[in-house]
XYZ file of C-alpha atoms in Angstrom:
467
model
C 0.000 0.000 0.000
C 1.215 3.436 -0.929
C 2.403 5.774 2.312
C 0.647 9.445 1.963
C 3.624 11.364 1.213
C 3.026 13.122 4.902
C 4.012 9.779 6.384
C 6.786 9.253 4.763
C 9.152 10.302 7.676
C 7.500 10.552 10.915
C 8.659 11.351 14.454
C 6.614 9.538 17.335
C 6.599 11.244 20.367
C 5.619 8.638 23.251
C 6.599 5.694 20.611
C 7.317 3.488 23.086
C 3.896 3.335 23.957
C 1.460 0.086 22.879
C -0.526 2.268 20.331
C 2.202 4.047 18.964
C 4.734 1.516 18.593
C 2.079 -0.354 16.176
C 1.981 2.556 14.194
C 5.843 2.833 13.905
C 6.110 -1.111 13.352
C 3.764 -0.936 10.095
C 4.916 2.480 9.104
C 8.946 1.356 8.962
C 7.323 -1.880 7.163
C 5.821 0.154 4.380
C 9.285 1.758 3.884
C 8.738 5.244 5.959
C 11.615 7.151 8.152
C 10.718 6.686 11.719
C 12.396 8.487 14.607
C 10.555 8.603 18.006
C 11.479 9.653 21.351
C 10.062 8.545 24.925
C 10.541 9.371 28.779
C 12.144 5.801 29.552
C 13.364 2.906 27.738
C 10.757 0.606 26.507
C 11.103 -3.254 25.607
C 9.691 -2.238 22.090
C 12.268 -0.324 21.329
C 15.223 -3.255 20.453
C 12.888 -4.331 17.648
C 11.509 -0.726 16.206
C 15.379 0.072 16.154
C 16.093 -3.753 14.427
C 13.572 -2.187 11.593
C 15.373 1.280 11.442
C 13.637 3.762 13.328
C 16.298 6.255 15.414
C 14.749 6.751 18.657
C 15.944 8.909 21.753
C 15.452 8.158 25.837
C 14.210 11.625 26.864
C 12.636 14.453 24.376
C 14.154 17.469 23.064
C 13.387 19.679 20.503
C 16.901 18.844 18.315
C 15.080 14.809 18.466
C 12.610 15.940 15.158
C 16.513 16.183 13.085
C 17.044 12.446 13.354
C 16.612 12.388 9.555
C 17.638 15.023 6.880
C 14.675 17.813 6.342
C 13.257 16.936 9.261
C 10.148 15.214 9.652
C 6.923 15.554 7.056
C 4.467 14.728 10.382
C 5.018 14.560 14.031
C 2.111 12.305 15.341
C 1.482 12.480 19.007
C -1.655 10.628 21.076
C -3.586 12.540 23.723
C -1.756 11.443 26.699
C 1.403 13.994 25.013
C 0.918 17.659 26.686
C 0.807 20.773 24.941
C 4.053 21.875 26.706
C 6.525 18.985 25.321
C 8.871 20.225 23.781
C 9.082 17.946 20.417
C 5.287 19.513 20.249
C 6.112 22.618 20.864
C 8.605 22.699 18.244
C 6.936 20.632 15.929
C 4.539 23.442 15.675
C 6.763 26.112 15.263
C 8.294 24.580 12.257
C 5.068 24.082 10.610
C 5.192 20.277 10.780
C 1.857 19.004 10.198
C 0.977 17.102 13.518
C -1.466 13.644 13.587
C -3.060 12.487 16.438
C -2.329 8.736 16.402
C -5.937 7.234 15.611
C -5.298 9.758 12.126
C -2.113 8.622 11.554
C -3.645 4.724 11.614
C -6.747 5.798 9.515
C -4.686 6.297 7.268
C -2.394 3.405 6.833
C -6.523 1.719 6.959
C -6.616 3.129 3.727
C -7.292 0.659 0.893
C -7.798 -2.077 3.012
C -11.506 -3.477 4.045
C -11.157 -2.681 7.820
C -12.680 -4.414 10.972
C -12.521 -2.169 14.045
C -13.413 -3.748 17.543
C -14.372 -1.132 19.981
C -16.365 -1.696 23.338
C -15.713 -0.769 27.126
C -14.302 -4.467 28.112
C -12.814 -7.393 25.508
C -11.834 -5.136 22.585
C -7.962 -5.951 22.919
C -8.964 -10.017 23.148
C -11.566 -9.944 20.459
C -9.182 -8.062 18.530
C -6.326 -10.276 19.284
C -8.666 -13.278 18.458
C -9.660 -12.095 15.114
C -6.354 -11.538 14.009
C -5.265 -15.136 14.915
C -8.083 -16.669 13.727
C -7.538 -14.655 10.116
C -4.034 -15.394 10.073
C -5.171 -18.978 10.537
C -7.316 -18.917 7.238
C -4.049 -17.613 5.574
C -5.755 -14.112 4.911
C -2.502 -12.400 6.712
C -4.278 -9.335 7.668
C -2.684 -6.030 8.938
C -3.780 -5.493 12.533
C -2.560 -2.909 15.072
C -3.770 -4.079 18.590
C -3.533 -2.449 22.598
C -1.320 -5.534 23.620
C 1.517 -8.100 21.958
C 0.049 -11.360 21.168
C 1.206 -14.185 22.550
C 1.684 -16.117 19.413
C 4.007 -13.464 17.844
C 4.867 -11.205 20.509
C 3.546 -8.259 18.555
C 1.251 -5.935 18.866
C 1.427 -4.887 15.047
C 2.142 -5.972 11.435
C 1.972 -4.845 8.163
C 0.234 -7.568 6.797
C 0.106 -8.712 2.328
C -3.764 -9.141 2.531
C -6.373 -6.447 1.891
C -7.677 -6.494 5.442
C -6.609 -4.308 8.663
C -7.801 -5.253 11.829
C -7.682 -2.482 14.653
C -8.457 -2.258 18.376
C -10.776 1.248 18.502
C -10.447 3.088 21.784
C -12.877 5.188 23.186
C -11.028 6.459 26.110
C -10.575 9.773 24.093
C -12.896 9.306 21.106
C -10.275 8.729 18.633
C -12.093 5.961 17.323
C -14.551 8.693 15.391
C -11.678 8.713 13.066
C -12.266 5.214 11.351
C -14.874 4.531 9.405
C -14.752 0.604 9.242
C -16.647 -1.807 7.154
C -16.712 -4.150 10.047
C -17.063 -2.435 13.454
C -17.587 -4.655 16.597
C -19.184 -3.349 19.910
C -18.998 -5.575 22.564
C -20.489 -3.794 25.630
C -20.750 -0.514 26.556
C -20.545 0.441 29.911
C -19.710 3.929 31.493
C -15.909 4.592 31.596
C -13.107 6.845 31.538
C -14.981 9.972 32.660
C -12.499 12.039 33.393
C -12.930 12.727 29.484
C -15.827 12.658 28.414
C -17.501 13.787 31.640
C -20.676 12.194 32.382
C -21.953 8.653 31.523
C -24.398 10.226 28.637
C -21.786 11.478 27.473
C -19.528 8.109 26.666
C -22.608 6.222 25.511
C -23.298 9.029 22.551
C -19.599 8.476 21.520
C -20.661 5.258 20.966
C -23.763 6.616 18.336
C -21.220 8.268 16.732
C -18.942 5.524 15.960
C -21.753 3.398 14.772
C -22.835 5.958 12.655
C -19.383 6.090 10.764
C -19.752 2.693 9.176
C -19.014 2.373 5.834
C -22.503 2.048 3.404
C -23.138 -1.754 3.006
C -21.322 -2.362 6.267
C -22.327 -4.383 9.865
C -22.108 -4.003 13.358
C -21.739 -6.578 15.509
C -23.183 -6.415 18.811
C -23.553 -8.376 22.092
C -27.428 -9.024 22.465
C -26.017 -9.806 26.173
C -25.454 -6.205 27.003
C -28.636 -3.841 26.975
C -26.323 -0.316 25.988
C -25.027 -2.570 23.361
C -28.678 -3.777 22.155
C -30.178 -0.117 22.468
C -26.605 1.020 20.253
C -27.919 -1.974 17.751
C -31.573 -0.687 17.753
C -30.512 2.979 16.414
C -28.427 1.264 13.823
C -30.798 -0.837 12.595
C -33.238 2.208 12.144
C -30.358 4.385 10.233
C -30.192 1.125 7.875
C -27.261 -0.253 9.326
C -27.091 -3.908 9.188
C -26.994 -5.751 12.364
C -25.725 -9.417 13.377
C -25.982 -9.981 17.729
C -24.177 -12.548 19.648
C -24.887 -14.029 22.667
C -27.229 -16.087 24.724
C -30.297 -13.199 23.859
C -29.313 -13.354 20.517
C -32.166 -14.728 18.364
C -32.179 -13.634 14.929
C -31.182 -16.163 11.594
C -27.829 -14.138 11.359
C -26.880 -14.265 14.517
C -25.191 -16.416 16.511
C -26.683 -17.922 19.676
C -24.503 -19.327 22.313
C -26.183 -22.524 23.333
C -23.781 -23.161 26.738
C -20.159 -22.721 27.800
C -18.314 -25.655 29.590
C -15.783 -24.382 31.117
C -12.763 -26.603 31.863
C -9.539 -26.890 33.220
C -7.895 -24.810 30.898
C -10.381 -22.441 28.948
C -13.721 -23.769 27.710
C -15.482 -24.577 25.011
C -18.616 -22.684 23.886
C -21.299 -23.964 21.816
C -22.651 -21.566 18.788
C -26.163 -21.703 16.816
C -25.296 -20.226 13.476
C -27.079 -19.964 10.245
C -28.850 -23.588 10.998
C -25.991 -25.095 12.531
C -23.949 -25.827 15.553
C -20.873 -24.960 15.831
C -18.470 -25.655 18.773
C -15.542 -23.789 19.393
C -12.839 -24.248 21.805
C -10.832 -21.051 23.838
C -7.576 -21.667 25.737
C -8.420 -18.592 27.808
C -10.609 -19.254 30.654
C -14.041 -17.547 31.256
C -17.266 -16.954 29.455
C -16.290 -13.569 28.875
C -13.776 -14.950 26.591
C -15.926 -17.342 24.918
C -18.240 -14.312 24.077
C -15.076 -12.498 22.780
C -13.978 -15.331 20.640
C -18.099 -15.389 19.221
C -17.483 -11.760 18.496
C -14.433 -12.405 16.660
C -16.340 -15.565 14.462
C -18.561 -13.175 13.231
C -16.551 -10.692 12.279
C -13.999 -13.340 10.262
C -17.071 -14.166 8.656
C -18.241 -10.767 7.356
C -14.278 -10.311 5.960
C -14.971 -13.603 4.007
C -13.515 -16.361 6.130
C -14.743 -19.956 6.665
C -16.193 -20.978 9.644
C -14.367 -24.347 10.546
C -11.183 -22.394 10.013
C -11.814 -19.781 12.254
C -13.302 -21.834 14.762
C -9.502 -23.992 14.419
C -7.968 -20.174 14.336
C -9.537 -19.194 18.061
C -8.836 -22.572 19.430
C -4.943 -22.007 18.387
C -5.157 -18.740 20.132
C -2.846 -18.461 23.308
C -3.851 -14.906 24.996
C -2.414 -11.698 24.915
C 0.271 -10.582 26.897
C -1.144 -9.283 30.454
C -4.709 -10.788 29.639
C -4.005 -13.436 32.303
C -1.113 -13.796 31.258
C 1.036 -17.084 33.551
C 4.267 -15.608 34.791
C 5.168 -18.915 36.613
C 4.662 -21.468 39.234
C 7.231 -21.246 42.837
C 6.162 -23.611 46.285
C 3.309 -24.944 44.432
C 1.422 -21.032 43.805
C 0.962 -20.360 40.187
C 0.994 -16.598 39.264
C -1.005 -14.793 36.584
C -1.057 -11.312 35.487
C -4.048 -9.068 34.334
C -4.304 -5.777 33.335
C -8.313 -5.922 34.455
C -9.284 -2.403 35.528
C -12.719 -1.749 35.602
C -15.251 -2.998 38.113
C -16.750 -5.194 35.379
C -13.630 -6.445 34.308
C -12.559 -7.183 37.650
C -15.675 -9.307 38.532
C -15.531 -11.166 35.527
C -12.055 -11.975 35.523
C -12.220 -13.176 39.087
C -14.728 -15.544 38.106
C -12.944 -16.647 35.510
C -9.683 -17.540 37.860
C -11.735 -19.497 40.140
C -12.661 -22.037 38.077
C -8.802 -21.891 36.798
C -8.069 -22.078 40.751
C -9.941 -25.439 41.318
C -9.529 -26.339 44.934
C -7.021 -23.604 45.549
C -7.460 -20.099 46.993
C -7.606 -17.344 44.988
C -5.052 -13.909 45.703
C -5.286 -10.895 44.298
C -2.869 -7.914 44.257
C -5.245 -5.007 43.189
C -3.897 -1.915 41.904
C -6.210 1.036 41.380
C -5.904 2.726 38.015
C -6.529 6.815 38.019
C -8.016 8.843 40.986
C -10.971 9.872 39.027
C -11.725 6.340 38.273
C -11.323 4.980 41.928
C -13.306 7.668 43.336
C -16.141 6.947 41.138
C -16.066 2.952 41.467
C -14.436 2.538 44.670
C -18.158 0.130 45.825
C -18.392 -1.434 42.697
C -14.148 -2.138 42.749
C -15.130 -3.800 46.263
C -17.898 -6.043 45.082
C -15.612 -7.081 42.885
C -12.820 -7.794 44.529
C -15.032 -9.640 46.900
C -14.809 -12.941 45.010
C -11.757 -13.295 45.761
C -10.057 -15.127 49.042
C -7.553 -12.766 50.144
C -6.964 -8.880 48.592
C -3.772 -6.989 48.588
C -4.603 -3.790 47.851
C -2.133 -0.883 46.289
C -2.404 2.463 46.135
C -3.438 3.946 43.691
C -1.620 4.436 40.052
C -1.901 7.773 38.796
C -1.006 7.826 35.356
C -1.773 11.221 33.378
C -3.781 12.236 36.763
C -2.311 14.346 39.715
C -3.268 12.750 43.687
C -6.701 14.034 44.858
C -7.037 14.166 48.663
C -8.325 11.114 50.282
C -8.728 8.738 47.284
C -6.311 6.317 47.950
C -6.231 2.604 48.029
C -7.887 2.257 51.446
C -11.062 3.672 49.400
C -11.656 0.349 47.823
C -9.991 -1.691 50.720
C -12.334 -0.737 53.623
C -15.396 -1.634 51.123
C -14.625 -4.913 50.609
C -16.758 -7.814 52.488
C -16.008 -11.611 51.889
C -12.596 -11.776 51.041
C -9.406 -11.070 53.893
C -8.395 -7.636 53.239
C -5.033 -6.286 53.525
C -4.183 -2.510 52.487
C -0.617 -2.376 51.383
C 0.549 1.412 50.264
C 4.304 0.859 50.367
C 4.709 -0.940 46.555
C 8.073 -2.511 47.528
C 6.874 -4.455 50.526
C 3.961 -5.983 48.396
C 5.520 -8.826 46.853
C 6.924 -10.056 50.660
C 3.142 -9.470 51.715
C 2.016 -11.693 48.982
C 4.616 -14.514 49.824
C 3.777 -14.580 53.586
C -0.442 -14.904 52.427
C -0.360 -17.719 49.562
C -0.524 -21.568 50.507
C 0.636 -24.498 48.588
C -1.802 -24.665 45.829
C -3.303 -21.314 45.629
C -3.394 -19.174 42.256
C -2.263 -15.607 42.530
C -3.010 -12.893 40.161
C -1.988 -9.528 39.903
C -4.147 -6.908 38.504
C -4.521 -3.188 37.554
C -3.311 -1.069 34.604
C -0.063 0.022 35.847
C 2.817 -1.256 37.140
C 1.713 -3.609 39.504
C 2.812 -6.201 36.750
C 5.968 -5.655 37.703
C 5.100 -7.693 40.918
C 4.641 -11.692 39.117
C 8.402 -11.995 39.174
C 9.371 -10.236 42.309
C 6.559 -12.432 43.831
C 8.232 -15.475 42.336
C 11.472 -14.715 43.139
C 10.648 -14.574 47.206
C 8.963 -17.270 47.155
C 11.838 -19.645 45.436
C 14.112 -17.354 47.853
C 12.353 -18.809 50.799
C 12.187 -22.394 49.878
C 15.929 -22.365 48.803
């Protein structure tokens, strides 16, 4: 595919990050300049240098002169401040300067596109539908929020005409695309420290459903009642519609008959078109099973069989920090999530206690964003609940300055039905966590920052103790 001549040698600022890195990956593919810059070191950046790109620890104003003329774009995402100074300077110069959701619409560009938005799943479902494609030999493009398992990437320039994309709604970026294909598979309030109020995220949702290409599809969960009403005002702007789910009812669609789950993943059952189809998931939960439905349907609309796909999303192995097994020390196998949401939480949890069988179930929580733990701090309790015993952080930050009194404790004096213990010093967590688990236990970590740095440590004391 042809690079728009703006693209042709662009600087990523924050390129170490999981959305940006994608871009760079298929961008030095299709033969562009790439030079990038980021506040720390990043494991992606050994292979984006590999490839070519010239990328700097730290940003600076002289980092846009990595290549001769400078750069044609400068494509930043929303988490890069107005003050940096590769913006700054970008600006003065005249460079033109992409948000990163443009710069991927356009690499979608003569491709048929299949864009899988939603508040929980979309990273799995997109991660599933790229497998299962790549299965059927289509060798799609796909730029996804986390590094398969299978490949260790998270994107790839791919020699078939479709592109496969995880759409986030965190900022509304996703109003950029305009996909043939477009997936929604739930839509609960979230991240409203943008968009403000809960109204507010659901009509971004319209909005992305009303950028589907003519003659295109949404796919819905007929699970999820947002999701259904979303499907309803489709359906009456003369979108096409095919639902998933238990609810799901119509001759297109495709009704889950039962989930079994097992001792590793499940196996769902699928009324399609007449017939039965049963498909197997190595990830464990129904949420995962629903994903994997999700991503059936959509490998159907780009024109791939069903038997292969079904073989496809039985091949898939996860995505890196989806519960992702960091290892097994004194008998306690540890997994790491990057769960963050009440919902997610809950239905995660679930999911580890049949993986658990007759052991206990740990969880180190980490809270992700003030706004968000001040807003769910019951519903992160209830949660958390369904676990045996809770470590809980403090909370991580990110883009968002400390508020007074929203701390970990918030969601840690909540909790009923699991042992509690509130844990604000990070480096004495994973000694907390080795003192708590018995033989035969299953600990996960969880959160959206760096409390996946913990697995290993965690591992590490406990093979230090029973040296």
């Amino acid at each position: 595919m042809e690079l728009r001549d703006e693209l042709r040698r662009a600087h990523l600022i924050g390129i170490g990050g999981a959305g940006m890195s994608g871009i760079a990956r298929i961008l030095l593919a299709r033969g562009a300049q790439v030079s990038g810059s980021d506040a720390k070191d990043s494991r992606a950046f050994l292979t984006l240098r590999a490839q070519g790109a010239r990328i700097e620890v730290g940003q600076s104003a002289e980092n846009l002169d990595a290549f001769e003329g400078g750069p044609s774009a400068v494509i930043v995402s929303t988490a890069i401040k107005d003050t940096n100074p590769e913006l700054v300077a970008a600006r003065e110069r005249g460079v033109p300067v992409l948000h990163r959701a443009q710069a991927l619409a356009a690499l979608m560009e003569g491709h048929r596109t299949a864009c899988i938005a939603g508040t929980h799943g979309k990273t799995s479902t997109t991660s599933m539908l790229t497998v299962a494609l790549q299965h059927c030999r289509l060798d799609p493009s796909f730029a996804i929020g986390g590094d398969l398992n299978e490949s260790g990437a998270n994107a790839h320039h791919g020699e078939g005409g479709l592109f496969v994309a995880e759409a986030d709604e965190s900022d509304g970026s996703f109003l950029t695309y305009s996909p043939s294909v477009a997936v929604v598979t739930n839509v609960e309030p979230d991240h409203l420290d943008h968009h403000g109020t809960a109204e507010a995220y659901v009509a971004v949702f319209t909005r992305f459903v009303e950028r589907i290409e003519p003659d295109g599809v949404l796919i819905v969960c007929a699970d999820d009642a947002p999701a259904n009403e979303l499907a309803a005002h489709a359906e009456a702007a003369g979108v096409r519609v095919r639902r998933y789910g238990r609810s799901a009812t119509g001759a297109d669609d495709a009704r889950v008959l039962d989930y079994a789950p097992g001792e590793d993943g499940g196996t769902v059952r699928v009324a399609l078109g007449g017939d039965e189809l049963a498909v197997r998931v190595a990830v464990p939960g129904e949420h995962m099973a629903l994903n994997a439905v999700a991503a059936l349907l959509a490998g159907l609309e780009l024109g791939a069989p069903a038997d292969e796909l079904a073989e496809g999303l039985a091949a898939f192995g996860g995505v890196r920090r989806r519960f992702e097994f960091k290892g097994r020390a004194a008998d306690v196998r540890v997994y790491d999530d990057y769960a963050h949401h009440p919902t997610e939480v809950a239905a995660q949890l679930r999911a580890v206690r049949h993986a658990a069988g007759l052991g206990r179930v740990i969880v180190v929580f980490q809270p992700h964003l003030y706004s968000r733990t001040k807003a769910f701090a019951t519903e992160f309790a209830e949660a958390l609940g369904l676990a045996d015993e809770v470590i809980l952080l403090d909370v991580y930050g990110a883009r968002e300055e400390p508020e007074p009194g929203v701390t970990g404790e918030l969601v840690a004096e909540r909790i009923a039905g699991a042992a509690v213990h509130y844990e604000p010093a990070f480096d004495r967590a994973a000694a907390l966590a080795a003192d708590l688990v018995k033989p035969g236990d299953l600990l996960v970590t969880m959160g959206a920052g760096d409390v996946t740095q913990l697995g290993p440590e965690i591992l590490a004391e406990l093979d230090r103790r029973g040296a």
